[in-house]
XYZ file of C-alpha atoms in Angstrom:
388
model
C -38.533 36.858 3.860
C -37.488 34.417 1.138
C -34.087 36.062 0.771
C -33.600 35.891 4.533
C -34.263 32.133 4.499
C -31.855 31.681 1.601
C -29.208 33.619 3.509
C -29.765 31.518 6.647
C -29.517 28.254 4.673
C -26.357 29.480 2.959
C -24.770 30.384 6.289
C -25.756 27.003 7.733
C -24.211 25.237 4.746
C -20.956 27.148 5.146
C -20.933 26.457 8.884
C -21.465 22.723 8.371
C -18.742 22.599 5.701
C -16.330 24.420 7.991
C -17.212 22.123 10.854
C -16.573 19.004 8.790
C -13.224 20.307 7.573
C -12.100 21.522 10.979
C -13.325 18.462 12.865
C -11.231 16.236 10.605
C -8.186 18.463 11.082
C -7.706 18.782 7.326
C -5.298 21.416 6.082
C -5.482 22.470 2.445
C -2.304 21.859 0.411
C -2.893 24.545 -2.190
C 0.411 24.166 -4.058
C -0.268 20.513 -4.949
C -0.535 19.616 -8.640
C -0.911 15.925 -9.399
C 1.847 14.390 -11.560
C 1.691 11.074 -13.466
C 5.052 9.853 -12.112
C 4.153 9.699 -8.412
C 3.787 6.662 -6.151
C 0.005 6.608 -5.767
C -0.890 3.296 -4.104
C 0.507 0.107 -2.584
C 3.097 -1.319 -5.042
C 2.516 1.776 -7.236
C 0.125 0.119 -9.703
C -2.949 -2.135 -9.562
C -1.174 -5.150 -11.084
C 1.809 -5.271 -8.717
C 4.307 -5.063 -11.574
C 7.828 -3.752 -10.961
C 8.807 -0.398 -12.487
C 11.563 -1.025 -15.038
C 12.105 2.715 -15.515
C 13.655 3.382 -12.115
C 17.188 2.654 -10.915
C 18.177 2.185 -7.270
C 21.712 0.847 -7.623
C 23.325 4.192 -6.705
C 21.567 4.603 -3.350
C 24.124 4.586 -0.546
C 23.024 6.848 2.315
C 20.313 7.933 4.696
C 18.982 11.349 3.642
C 16.676 12.001 6.605
C 14.536 10.334 9.242
C 11.454 11.690 10.951
C 9.592 10.521 14.025
C 5.816 10.230 14.354
C 3.771 9.846 17.519
C 2.511 6.416 16.507
C 3.867 3.245 14.953
C 3.632 2.966 11.170
C 2.712 -0.210 9.306
C 1.274 1.301 6.122
C 3.268 2.414 3.096
C 3.243 6.074 2.042
C 1.959 7.611 -1.167
C 3.989 10.462 -2.673
C 3.241 12.875 -5.515
C 4.336 16.409 -6.477
C 6.332 17.093 -3.350
C 3.651 15.749 -1.002
C 3.956 12.545 1.009
C 1.090 10.954 2.950
C 1.406 8.182 5.521
C -1.029 6.859 8.168
C 0.034 5.930 11.704
C -1.495 4.123 14.663
C -1.877 7.383 16.640
C -5.080 8.217 14.724
C -3.298 10.618 12.418
C -2.531 10.781 8.717
C 0.759 12.657 8.309
C 1.499 14.952 5.362
C 5.194 15.596 4.725
C 7.698 17.061 2.280
C 9.544 14.071 0.734
C 12.669 16.150 0.055
C 13.216 17.126 3.702
C 10.770 15.102 5.788
C 9.337 18.316 7.210
C 5.712 18.129 8.260
C 3.147 19.841 6.037
C 0.110 18.958 8.143
C -1.910 16.078 9.507
C -5.416 14.665 9.318
C -6.984 13.512 12.567
C -8.918 10.240 12.419
C -11.323 8.646 14.886
C -9.295 5.430 14.995
C -5.906 4.137 13.898
C -4.986 3.297 10.315
C -2.646 0.613 8.994
C -4.160 0.561 5.505
C -1.943 1.964 2.763
C -3.778 4.941 1.211
C -4.274 5.861 -2.442
C -4.012 9.156 -4.303
C -5.478 10.273 -7.640
C -5.489 13.841 -8.915
C -6.202 15.915 -5.804
C -8.216 13.202 -4.055
C -6.756 11.180 -1.183
C -8.379 7.919 -0.060
C -7.788 6.669 3.492
C -9.371 3.891 5.552
C -9.478 3.306 9.298
C -9.744 0.320 11.592
C -12.286 -0.736 14.250
C -13.688 2.145 16.276
C -14.388 4.188 13.173
C -14.327 1.859 10.187
C -14.734 4.473 7.480
C -13.318 4.932 4.015
C -12.804 8.631 3.324
C -12.211 10.691 0.206
C -10.415 13.963 0.964
C -9.785 16.834 -1.424
C -6.281 17.809 -0.319
C -6.089 21.082 -2.256
C -9.313 22.356 -0.679
C -8.852 20.689 2.694
C -12.329 19.147 2.646
C -13.832 15.704 3.031
C -15.668 14.879 -0.206
C -17.404 11.753 1.029
C -17.161 9.022 3.658
C -18.712 5.583 3.935
C -18.986 2.866 6.549
C -16.690 0.041 5.543
C -15.864 -1.782 8.775
C -12.422 -2.701 10.057
C -9.897 -2.261 7.219
C -6.156 -2.933 7.139
C -5.962 -3.926 3.456
C -4.406 -1.426 1.035
C -6.726 0.669 -1.128
C -6.234 -0.104 -4.823
C -7.080 2.379 -7.587
C -8.076 1.517 -11.134
C -9.479 4.276 -13.357
C -12.687 5.521 -11.676
C -12.841 2.704 -9.155
C -11.501 1.853 -5.699
C -11.100 -1.767 -4.627
C -10.794 -2.676 -0.946
C -11.767 -5.477 1.423
C -12.484 -5.610 5.152
C -12.169 -7.922 8.149
C -15.767 -9.025 7.645
C -14.774 -10.698 4.381
C -16.557 -8.197 2.138
C -14.794 -6.982 -0.993
C -15.965 -3.675 -2.474
C -15.898 -1.970 -5.851
C -16.538 1.739 -5.208
C -16.948 4.769 -7.453
C -14.036 6.903 -6.293
C -15.736 10.212 -7.096
C -19.061 9.611 -5.327
C -18.425 6.827 -2.821
C -21.273 4.797 -4.339
C -20.813 1.017 -4.199
C -20.715 -0.578 -7.644
C -20.834 -4.111 -6.269
C -19.680 -6.266 -3.360
C -18.484 -9.839 -3.059
C -18.634 -11.772 0.208
C -15.802 -14.211 0.964
C -15.701 -16.760 3.767
C -12.846 -15.180 5.730
C -10.991 -11.955 6.471
C -9.544 -9.824 3.688
C -6.132 -8.504 4.724
C -4.526 -8.069 1.314
C -5.322 -5.750 -1.557
C -6.562 -6.496 -5.041
C -4.666 -6.953 -8.292
C -6.389 -5.606 -11.406
C -5.750 -6.270 -15.105
C -7.592 -7.059 -18.332
C -11.101 -6.556 -16.988
C -10.640 -8.769 -13.950
C -9.962 -8.266 -10.251
C -8.035 -10.790 -8.143
C -8.299 -10.886 -4.344
C -7.440 -13.425 -1.663
C -9.136 -14.254 1.629
C -8.291 -16.139 4.804
C -10.921 -18.672 3.701
C -8.099 -20.060 1.538
C -9.444 -18.971 -1.844
C -8.108 -16.605 -4.461
C -11.077 -15.055 -6.255
C -11.059 -13.812 -9.836
C -13.974 -11.404 -10.340
C -15.376 -9.563 -13.333
C -14.414 -5.910 -12.948
C -17.845 -4.594 -13.995
C -20.231 -7.000 -12.268
C -18.255 -8.685 -9.497
C -19.301 -12.092 -10.837
C -16.881 -14.930 -10.084
C -14.882 -15.945 -13.169
C -13.029 -18.584 -11.158
C -11.696 -19.242 -7.677
C -8.571 -21.146 -6.744
C -8.371 -23.151 -3.540
C -4.964 -22.612 -1.950
C -3.461 -24.787 0.750
C -4.199 -22.229 3.514
C -5.229 -18.654 4.300
C -4.219 -15.775 2.036
C -3.159 -12.573 3.819
C -1.440 -10.949 0.839
C -2.027 -9.095 -2.432
C -1.628 -11.032 -5.709
C 0.617 -9.845 -8.553
C -0.065 -10.087 -12.278
C 2.393 -10.239 -15.149
C 2.531 -13.227 -17.474
C 0.997 -15.276 -14.629
C -1.002 -14.572 -11.484
C 1.153 -14.960 -8.369
C -0.179 -15.335 -4.839
C 1.432 -16.276 -1.517
C -0.199 -18.180 1.347
C 0.077 -18.506 5.108
C 1.638 -21.977 4.962
C 4.618 -20.710 2.960
C 3.604 -21.380 -0.614
C 3.783 -19.199 -3.686
C 1.387 -20.265 -6.441
C 1.742 -19.324 -10.102
C -1.637 -19.520 -11.839
C -3.014 -19.032 -15.319
C -4.808 -15.672 -14.930
C -7.485 -16.646 -17.465
C -8.487 -20.020 -16.023
C -7.053 -20.149 -12.498
C -5.216 -23.378 -13.299
C -2.014 -23.962 -11.337
C 1.147 -23.692 -13.441
C 3.704 -24.243 -10.675
C 4.208 -23.772 -6.946
C 7.122 -23.056 -4.627
C 7.379 -23.960 -0.945
C 9.308 -21.809 1.538
C 10.201 -22.869 5.070
C 8.074 -20.286 6.858
C 4.680 -18.609 6.789
C 4.299 -15.884 4.170
C 2.750 -12.454 4.791
C 4.785 -10.721 2.069
C 2.981 -9.839 -1.166
C 4.790 -10.738 -4.398
C 6.058 -8.263 -6.997
C 6.628 -9.439 -10.576
C 8.611 -8.026 -13.483
C 7.867 -10.513 -16.278
C 11.120 -12.424 -15.790
C 11.004 -13.080 -12.048
C 8.764 -12.817 -8.998
C 10.031 -11.470 -5.652
C 8.661 -11.980 -2.131
C 9.722 -12.534 1.472
C 9.049 -15.345 3.928
C 9.084 -15.905 7.665
C 12.023 -18.243 7.047
C 14.020 -14.994 6.802
C 14.631 -15.098 3.067
C 13.851 -12.740 0.231
C 13.281 -14.887 -2.863
C 13.777 -14.244 -6.556
C 12.116 -16.998 -8.597
C 11.889 -17.493 -12.339
C 8.389 -16.557 -13.478
C 8.455 -19.362 -16.026
C 9.002 -22.361 -13.760
C 9.688 -21.226 -10.169
C 13.422 -21.952 -10.329
C 15.307 -20.135 -7.545
C 17.392 -17.411 -9.186
C 18.680 -16.313 -5.783
C 17.654 -15.989 -2.175
C 18.854 -13.375 0.286
C 18.995 -14.356 3.960
C 18.110 -11.770 6.629
C 18.370 -12.253 10.389
C 14.622 -12.481 11.055
C 11.229 -12.913 9.419
C 10.322 -10.906 6.309
C 6.674 -9.825 6.191
C 7.108 -6.648 4.132
C 6.573 -6.463 0.390
C 9.705 -5.692 -1.682
C 10.339 -2.687 -3.897
C 11.663 -3.857 -7.271
C 13.358 -1.612 -9.833
C 15.328 -2.264 -13.021
C 18.509 -3.067 -11.095
C 17.748 -3.541 -7.391
C 15.369 -4.970 -4.813
C 14.712 -3.261 -1.472
C 13.230 -5.058 1.536
C 12.744 -4.461 5.238
C 13.050 -7.235 7.812
C 11.998 -7.805 11.400
C 15.731 -7.764 12.191
C 15.302 -3.931 11.947
C 17.377 -3.652 8.765
C 16.594 -2.191 5.356
C 18.459 -4.118 2.660
C 19.343 -2.888 -0.827
C 20.094 -5.906 -3.026
C 21.483 -6.170 -6.540
C 18.681 -7.542 -8.685
C 20.928 -9.676 -10.862
C 23.157 -11.289 -8.224
C 21.090 -11.179 -5.025
C 23.993 -9.542 -3.183
C 23.607 -6.674 -0.743
C 25.153 -3.359 -1.796
C 23.791 -1.173 1.019
C 21.887 -1.599 4.270
C 20.747 0.476 7.204
C 19.784 -0.548 10.741
C 16.739 1.040 12.379
C 15.697 0.627 16.016
C 12.850 -1.855 15.526
C 11.254 -4.352 13.160
C 10.103 -3.299 9.702
C 6.723 -4.419 8.369
C 6.022 -1.450 6.106
C 6.874 -1.818 2.432
C 9.341 0.578 0.745
C 8.285 3.041 -1.951
C 10.151 5.085 -4.564
C 9.894 8.753 -5.476
C 12.244 11.147 -7.294
C 15.421 9.105 -6.823
C 14.729 8.262 -3.171
C 13.401 5.271 -1.238
C 11.071 5.690 1.740
C 10.309 3.080 4.396
C 8.802 3.116 7.884
C 9.922 1.168 10.948
C 8.064 0.128 14.097
C 10.438 2.522 15.907
C 7.954 5.233 14.752
C 10.366 6.688 12.231
C 9.992 7.219 8.515
C 13.330 6.884 6.704
C 14.433 8.354 3.379
C 17.434 6.969 1.463
C 19.277 8.393 -1.534
C 22.745 8.947 -2.964
C 24.052 11.076 -0.133
C 22.821 13.133 2.799
C 23.016 13.981 6.440
C 21.003 12.127 9.063
C 18.510 14.294 10.903
C 15.938 13.544 13.559
C 12.731 15.431 14.236
C 8.988 14.889 14.375
C 7.026 14.642 11.147
C 4.465 17.028 12.608
C 3.888 18.613 16.006
């Protein structure tokens, strides 16, 4: 009798596990082996620092493009021949970065514009209103590990060691154990949180539409300091020698990361929804005045500005020798980092709000025309769906 009950419970457990996996439409990617050189989160690292080890100056062609069923505003993550990108059609697409061919897809209960994160074989994805969950998915086993109610999220998920950092539209900022889904601590702001966090030296920096940039202790969530900006913050800060943050009214602030004191500021002629990227010598960001800016990190002096034909809300990709940015004029621009001059561009069919990423000598960027584009040294343009 006892053995019969054990058998029944075991069968029920297997059935529930199968149901959860199948209901989420998760396909196991058994060949995947995590590599340390992948692009694993928004801006590739929790500080928002440019990667000086990559070169983009030789990129001159479209390699492939693939069409999804929904518009894409998030940025992909890519590691060991596996790319992952959310779309507004309630799907997370898995693709081969070399060819763009679809590997599979994960069905969600609502759309996702939050850039995901990837660590080892665990994928972290968040959804917007209608579902409002943060999910941890084991991609090699094709199973959901855990899920938690988080509310409406469009902010990128930031990884740091064993912890996830993410905020929601309710103004709550979370520190979460990435293995268990347990909440370490939360901090309530007075506005929406649309941007991600920057993490360095035991502190976490996050902005809110209440007009404050918060500096929090990484272990407790206690406020070390908060800086009152001139207006709402929709973006993710960057940390190098200083803490850089952009604001809705067109300002970029450079702050002392230890005290929060203002070191200098720079005013653009448009609203700013573009998150900065820093490399120690300069800081790069776009503005709704149509410019991509390169400013001296030391004093905010304009090293160069590159004019596009429309607003720039995307976050740039910065390498050792180039800067890549998408614009609402539908173009992807490849710009020499030293001179600010364009050396290659490509025109898509709609505005670009997604931020470019780098992997294995190629640059990937999504357009509102529902296509994901891959650029490299040479190639032949192709057009097909990412997944059926």
